[in-house]
């Protein structure tokens, strides 16, 4: 169990380089329709089914842990929120939306957010759901470090590295343009700009075609529940459920578990999030260092640093033979860097966004 001072120290690490900056009318109607058309043409897995092999790995990204002796399972975190990628590795995978990924306006937002000289688009994804509850206490997006990136490393490891504050010299600067399309009058975006143990802030609903420029890897945040309560947890939702468009109906959407349709939505029912992400470089020297691999971390360095830090605080931790896949080791690290969860959740937090 960490002391209050240790939790406060971890909380203070988790502050973005700048407060989120609010954007309006982020996409044109034509762009929105093309982005949705890509979603309509595929079948998409739950977010947690794509990123987490077990409960320990999932919990490592959460704001707080669980009481000793309590055994969480993935089923506890099932919500009907699905994800797909429009672009990755700085490459757009759908030619019909290239203008939304290789977006010069977004690149200028990213550079201005960091006061940096250079930026390149890195990744673009969507989250989509109909009416949906929220079981997320608050989380961080997966950060990347030189040599240990979200593309080549487990989500839980990147999250713990970010939360520890021990690898800031290797942290890849990132900025996101995150945009929502939701007609729900009560569903916004909660975040903790000065650390999770400080006061929260909120992007007030409705959030239709509104967005923020953020550094979500160092900002604890959570999307909010949306839609009628009685429809937020579809009966029959499973780890293998898929979200897809209804054939022949551009505004019709299905959730299927196996061959069974368990829920249907209209486009107006959706909470649709588009997440665009860029890597940012303060100057040419930083750009070169990030690209040429001359100052990259290795897994041995990372685990050696984490284990030494945990032991220096008087916490027992075993040296594992398979640190990337050992559930007990993952839990021990998560506990060592667990700040306990946000101290406060707003019904309506004061606006603390900076106009962009």
Coordinates of C-alpha atoms in Angstrom, one line a residue:
X1 CA 0.0 0.0 0.0
X2 CA 1.4 3.3 -1.0
X3 CA 1.5 6.3 1.3
X4 CA -0.5 9.4 0.6
X5 CA 2.8 11.2 -0.2
X6 CA 3.8 8.5 -2.7
X7 CA 0.3 8.7 -4.4
X8 CA 0.6 12.4 -4.6
X9 CA 4.0 12.1 -6.2
X10 CA 2.6 9.8 -8.9
X11 CA -0.5 12.0 -9.4
X12 CA 1.8 15.1 -10.0
X13 CA 3.6 13.2 -12.8
X14 CA 0.4 12.9 -14.8
X15 CA 0.0 16.4 -16.2
X16 CA 0.0 17.2 -19.9
X17 CA 2.4 19.7 -21.4
X18 CA -0.5 22.1 -21.9
X19 CA -4.2 22.0 -20.9
X20 CA -6.6 20.6 -23.5
X21 CA -7.6 23.1 -26.2
X22 CA -11.1 23.1 -27.5
X23 CA -12.0 22.9 -31.2
X24 CA -15.3 23.4 -33.0
X25 CA -16.6 22.1 -36.3
X26 CA -13.5 19.9 -36.6
X27 CA -14.7 17.9 -39.7
X28 CA -16.8 18.8 -42.7
X29 CA -20.1 16.9 -43.1
X30 CA -18.5 15.2 -46.2
X31 CA -15.5 14.1 -44.1
X32 CA -17.8 12.8 -41.3
X33 CA -19.8 10.8 -43.8
X34 CA -16.7 9.3 -45.4
X35 CA -15.3 8.4 -42.0
X36 CA -18.5 6.7 -41.0
X37 CA -18.7 4.9 -44.4
X38 CA -15.4 3.2 -43.6
X39 CA -16.8 2.0 -40.3
X40 CA -20.0 0.8 -42.0
X41 CA -18.0 -1.4 -44.4
X42 CA -16.3 -3.4 -41.8
X43 CA -16.8 -5.5 -38.6
X44 CA -15.1 -4.2 -35.5
X45 CA -14.1 -5.8 -32.2
X46 CA -14.5 -4.5 -28.7
X47 CA -11.7 -2.2 -27.6
X48 CA -10.7 -4.5 -24.7
X49 CA -10.7 -7.6 -27.0
X50 CA -8.1 -5.9 -29.2
X51 CA -5.7 -4.7 -26.6
X52 CA -5.8 -7.0 -23.5
X53 CA -5.1 -10.7 -23.1
X54 CA -6.1 -10.8 -19.4
X55 CA -7.5 -8.7 -16.5
X56 CA -4.1 -7.7 -15.1
X57 CA -3.0 -6.2 -18.3
X58 CA -6.3 -4.2 -18.6
X59 CA -6.1 -3.0 -14.9
X60 CA -2.6 -1.7 -15.5
X61 CA -4.1 1.1 -17.6
X62 CA -6.8 1.9 -15.1
X63 CA -6.7 4.7 -12.6
X64 CA -6.8 2.5 -9.5
X65 CA -6.5 -1.1 -8.4
X66 CA -8.8 -3.5 -6.5
X67 CA -8.9 -4.7 -2.9
X68 CA -6.5 -7.4 -1.9
X69 CA -8.0 -10.9 -2.6
X70 CA -10.4 -9.6 -5.2
X71 CA -10.1 -11.4 -8.5
X72 CA -11.3 -9.2 -11.4
X73 CA -12.2 -10.8 -14.8
X74 CA -12.5 -9.2 -18.2
X75 CA -16.2 -9.7 -18.2
X76 CA -16.5 -7.1 -15.5
X77 CA -15.3 -4.5 -18.0
X78 CA -17.4 -5.4 -21.0
X79 CA -19.1 -2.4 -22.5
X80 CA -20.4 -2.2 -26.1
X81 CA -17.6 0.1 -27.3
X82 CA -15.8 -0.9 -30.5
X83 CA -12.6 0.3 -32.2
X84 CA -10.9 0.3 -35.6
X85 CA -7.9 1.9 -37.2
X86 CA -8.0 4.3 -40.1
X87 CA -4.2 4.8 -40.1
X88 CA -1.1 3.5 -38.4
X89 CA 2.6 3.7 -38.8
X90 CA 2.1 7.1 -40.4
X91 CA 0.2 5.5 -43.2
X92 CA -3.5 5.9 -44.1
X93 CA -5.1 2.5 -44.8
X94 CA -8.2 3.9 -46.6
X95 CA -7.5 6.1 -49.6
X96 CA -11.0 7.7 -49.4
X97 CA -10.1 9.5 -46.1
X98 CA -6.5 10.5 -46.8
X99 CA -7.4 14.2 -46.5
X100 CA -8.5 13.6 -42.9
X101 CA -5.2 11.9 -41.9
X102 CA -2.7 13.9 -43.8
X103 CA -4.3 17.0 -42.4
X104 CA -2.1 20.2 -42.4
X105 CA -4.4 22.0 -40.0
X106 CA -4.1 19.2 -37.5
X107 CA -0.3 19.3 -37.8
X108 CA -0.3 23.0 -37.0
X109 CA -2.5 22.3 -34.0
X110 CA 0.0 19.7 -32.8
X111 CA 3.0 21.9 -33.3
X112 CA 1.4 24.9 -31.6
X113 CA 0.3 22.7 -28.6
X114 CA 4.0 21.8 -27.9
X115 CA 5.5 25.0 -29.4
X116 CA 7.6 22.7 -31.6
X117 CA 9.1 22.9 -35.1
X118 CA 8.0 19.6 -36.6
X119 CA 5.2 17.0 -36.5
X120 CA 4.1 14.0 -38.5
X121 CA 0.8 12.2 -38.4
X122 CA 1.2 8.8 -36.7
X123 CA -2.1 7.1 -36.1
X124 CA -5.9 7.6 -36.5
X125 CA -8.6 5.4 -35.0
X126 CA -12.2 5.5 -34.1
X127 CA -14.3 4.4 -31.1
X128 CA -18.0 3.8 -31.7
X129 CA -20.9 2.7 -29.6
X130 CA -24.6 3.1 -29.3
X131 CA -26.1 3.7 -25.8
X132 CA -23.3 2.6 -23.5
X133 CA -22.5 2.6 -19.8
X134 CA -19.1 3.7 -18.5
X135 CA -17.1 1.4 -16.3
X136 CA -13.8 3.3 -16.8
X137 CA -12.6 5.1 -13.6
X138 CA -10.2 7.1 -15.7
X139 CA -7.2 6.0 -17.8
X140 CA -4.2 7.1 -19.8
X141 CA -3.7 6.4 -23.5
X142 CA -0.7 4.3 -24.2
X143 CA 2.5 6.4 -24.4
X144 CA 5.5 5.6 -26.6
X145 CA 9.1 5.8 -25.8
X146 CA 12.2 5.6 -28.0
X147 CA 12.6 1.9 -28.6
X148 CA 9.5 0.9 -26.6
X149 CA 6.5 1.9 -28.5
X150 CA 2.8 1.1 -28.4
X151 CA 3.3 -0.7 -31.8
X152 CA 5.9 -3.1 -30.5
X153 CA 5.1 -3.4 -26.8
X154 CA 2.3 -4.4 -24.5
X155 CA -0.2 -1.7 -23.5
X156 CA 0.3 -2.4 -19.8
X157 CA 4.0 -1.9 -20.0
X158 CA 3.8 1.5 -21.9
X159 CA 1.2 2.6 -19.4
X160 CA 3.3 1.8 -16.3
X161 CA 6.3 3.4 -17.9
X162 CA 4.3 6.6 -18.3
X163 CA 2.8 6.5 -14.9
X164 CA 6.2 5.9 -13.2
X165 CA 7.8 9.1 -14.5
X166 CA 11.1 7.3 -14.8
X167 CA 11.4 7.5 -18.6
X168 CA 10.5 11.1 -19.4
X169 CA 13.8 11.6 -21.2
X170 CA 12.7 8.9 -23.7
X171 CA 9.0 9.9 -24.0
X172 CA 7.9 10.6 -27.6
X173 CA 6.1 13.8 -27.7
X174 CA 2.5 13.3 -28.9
X175 CA -0.5 15.4 -29.6
X176 CA -4.0 14.2 -30.4
X177 CA -7.0 15.8 -32.1
X178 CA -9.9 14.0 -30.6
X179 CA -13.4 14.7 -31.9
X180 CA -16.8 13.4 -30.9
X181 CA -20.1 13.1 -32.7
X182 CA -22.9 12.6 -30.2
X183 CA -26.3 14.1 -29.9
X184 CA -26.6 13.1 -26.2
X185 CA -27.3 16.1 -24.1
X186 CA -25.6 14.6 -21.0
X187 CA -22.5 12.9 -22.4
X188 CA -19.2 14.8 -22.3
X189 CA -15.6 14.2 -21.6
X190 CA -14.0 14.3 -18.1
X191 CA -10.3 14.8 -17.5
X192 CA -7.9 15.8 -14.8
X193 CA -5.5 18.5 -16.2
X194 CA -3.4 18.9 -13.0
X195 CA -3.2 15.2 -12.0
X196 CA -5.9 12.7 -11.0
X197 CA -5.8 13.7 -7.3
X198 CA -6.7 17.3 -8.2
X199 CA -9.9 18.9 -9.4
X200 CA -11.4 17.4 -12.7
X201 CA -12.6 19.4 -15.7
X202 CA -15.2 18.6 -18.3
X203 CA -15.9 19.2 -21.9
X204 CA -19.6 20.0 -21.6
X205 CA -22.1 18.2 -23.8
X206 CA -23.4 18.1 -26.4
X207 CA -20.2 17.3 -28.1
X208 CA -21.3 16.9 -31.7
X209 CA -18.3 17.8 -34.0
X210 CA -16.4 19.2 -31.1
X211 CA -12.9 18.2 -30.2
X212 CA -9.8 18.9 -28.2
X213 CA -6.1 19.1 -28.8
X214 CA -4.5 17.0 -26.0
X215 CA -1.6 14.9 -24.8
X216 CA -3.7 12.0 -23.7
X217 CA -0.7 9.8 -22.7
X218 CA -0.1 12.1 -19.7
X219 CA -3.8 13.2 -19.0
X220 CA -6.1 10.9 -17.0
X221 CA -9.4 11.1 -18.7
X222 CA -12.7 9.2 -19.4
X223 CA -15.4 9.3 -21.9
X224 CA -18.9 9.5 -20.4
X225 CA -21.9 7.2 -20.6
X226 CA -24.5 7.9 -23.2
X227 CA -28.0 7.0 -24.3
X228 CA -31.0 5.5 -22.4
X229 CA -29.9 3.5 -19.3
X230 CA -32.1 0.5 -20.3
X231 CA -30.1 0.2 -23.6
X232 CA -26.5 0.7 -22.2
X233 CA -25.7 -3.0 -21.6
X234 CA -27.0 -5.2 -24.5
X235 CA -28.1 -8.7 -23.5
X236 CA -25.7 -11.2 -25.1
X237 CA -22.7 -8.9 -25.3
X238 CA -19.5 -11.0 -25.2
X239 CA -15.8 -10.7 -25.6
X240 CA -16.2 -11.8 -29.3
X241 CA -19.1 -9.4 -30.2
X242 CA -18.7 -7.3 -33.4
X243 CA -20.0 -4.0 -34.5
X244 CA -20.9 -3.5 -38.2
X245 CA -23.0 -1.6 -40.6
X246 CA -26.4 -3.0 -41.6
X247 CA -26.3 -4.1 -45.2
X248 CA -28.2 -1.7 -47.5
X249 CA -28.9 0.9 -44.8
X250 CA -26.1 3.5 -44.5
X251 CA -27.6 4.7 -41.2
X252 CA -28.2 1.3 -39.7
X253 CA -25.8 -0.5 -37.3
X254 CA -25.7 -3.9 -35.8
X255 CA -24.0 -5.6 -32.8
X256 CA -23.6 -9.3 -33.3
X257 CA -22.4 -12.1 -31.0
X258 CA -21.7 -15.0 -33.3
X259 CA -24.5 -15.1 -35.8
X260 CA -27.0 -13.5 -33.5
X261 CA -27.9 -9.8 -33.8
X262 CA -28.1 -8.6 -30.2
X263 CA -28.7 -4.8 -30.8
X264 CA -29.5 -2.4 -33.6
X265 CA -28.8 1.3 -33.8
X266 CA -29.4 4.3 -36.0
X267 CA -26.6 6.8 -36.7
X268 CA -28.3 9.3 -34.4
X269 CA -27.9 6.8 -31.5
X270 CA -24.1 6.6 -31.8
X271 CA -21.4 8.2 -29.8
X272 CA -18.7 8.3 -32.5
X273 CA -15.1 9.3 -31.6
X274 CA -12.3 10.0 -34.1
X275 CA -8.8 10.1 -32.6
X276 CA -6.0 11.5 -34.7
X277 CA -2.5 11.4 -33.3
X278 CA 0.8 13.0 -34.3
X279 CA 4.4 12.7 -33.2
X280 CA 5.9 16.1 -32.4
X281 CA 9.6 17.1 -32.4
X282 CA 10.9 20.2 -30.7
X283 CA 13.7 20.7 -33.2
X284 CA 15.6 18.9 -35.9
X285 CA 18.0 17.3 -33.3
X286 CA 15.0 15.7 -31.6
X287 CA 13.6 14.6 -34.9
X288 CA 16.8 12.9 -35.9
X289 CA 17.3 11.2 -32.5
X290 CA 13.7 9.8 -32.7
X291 CA 14.2 8.5 -36.3
X292 CA 17.8 7.1 -36.2
X293 CA 17.4 4.9 -33.1
X294 CA 20.7 6.3 -31.6
X295 CA 19.1 6.7 -28.1
X296 CA 16.6 3.9 -27.8
X297 CA 15.5 2.0 -24.7
X298 CA 15.7 -1.8 -24.4
X299 CA 13.4 -4.0 -22.4
X300 CA 16.3 -5.0 -20.1
X301 CA 16.9 -1.3 -19.3
X302 CA 13.2 -0.7 -18.7
X303 CA 12.7 -3.7 -16.4
X304 CA 16.0 -3.1 -14.5
X305 CA 15.0 0.5 -13.9
X306 CA 11.4 -0.4 -12.7
X307 CA 12.6 -3.2 -10.4
X308 CA 15.3 -1.0 -8.8
X309 CA 12.9 1.8 -8.3
X310 CA 10.2 -0.4 -6.7
X311 CA 12.8 -2.0 -4.4
X312 CA 14.3 1.4 -3.4
X313 CA 10.9 2.2 -1.9
X314 CA 10.9 -0.9 0.3
X315 CA 8.4 -2.8 -1.9
X316 CA 9.1 -6.5 -2.5
X317 CA 9.1 -7.6 -6.1
X318 CA 10.5 -10.8 -7.7
X319 CA 12.7 -10.7 -10.8
X320 CA 10.6 -12.7 -13.3
X321 CA 11.9 -15.0 -16.0
X322 CA 9.3 -13.8 -18.5
X323 CA 8.5 -10.2 -17.5
X324 CA 6.4 -9.4 -20.5
X325 CA 3.9 -12.1 -19.7
X326 CA 4.1 -12.8 -15.9
X327 CA 0.7 -11.9 -14.4
X328 CA 2.1 -11.7 -10.8
X329 CA 4.9 -9.3 -12.0
X330 CA 2.5 -7.2 -13.9
X331 CA 0.3 -6.9 -10.8
X332 CA 3.2 -6.0 -8.6
X333 CA 4.3 -3.2 -10.9
X334 CA 0.8 -1.9 -11.2
X335 CA 0.4 -1.8 -7.5
X336 CA 3.7 0.0 -7.1
X337 CA 2.6 2.8 -9.4
X338 CA -1.1 2.9 -8.4
X339 CA -2.1 6.4 -7.3
X340 CA -5.5 5.1 -6.2
X341 CA -7.8 6.5 -8.8
X342 CA -9.1 10.0 -9.3
X343 CA -10.1 11.8 -6.1
X344 CA -13.2 13.4 -7.5
X345 CA -15.7 12.9 -10.3
X346 CA -17.8 15.9 -11.4
X347 CA -21.5 15.9 -12.2
X348 CA -20.6 19.1 -14.1
X349 CA -17.0 20.3 -13.7
X350 CA -16.0 23.9 -14.4
X351 CA -14.8 24.5 -17.9
X352 CA -11.0 24.7 -18.0
X353 CA -10.5 24.4 -21.7
X354 CA -8.3 26.9 -23.6
X355 CA -9.8 28.2 -26.8
X356 CA -7.8 27.2 -29.9

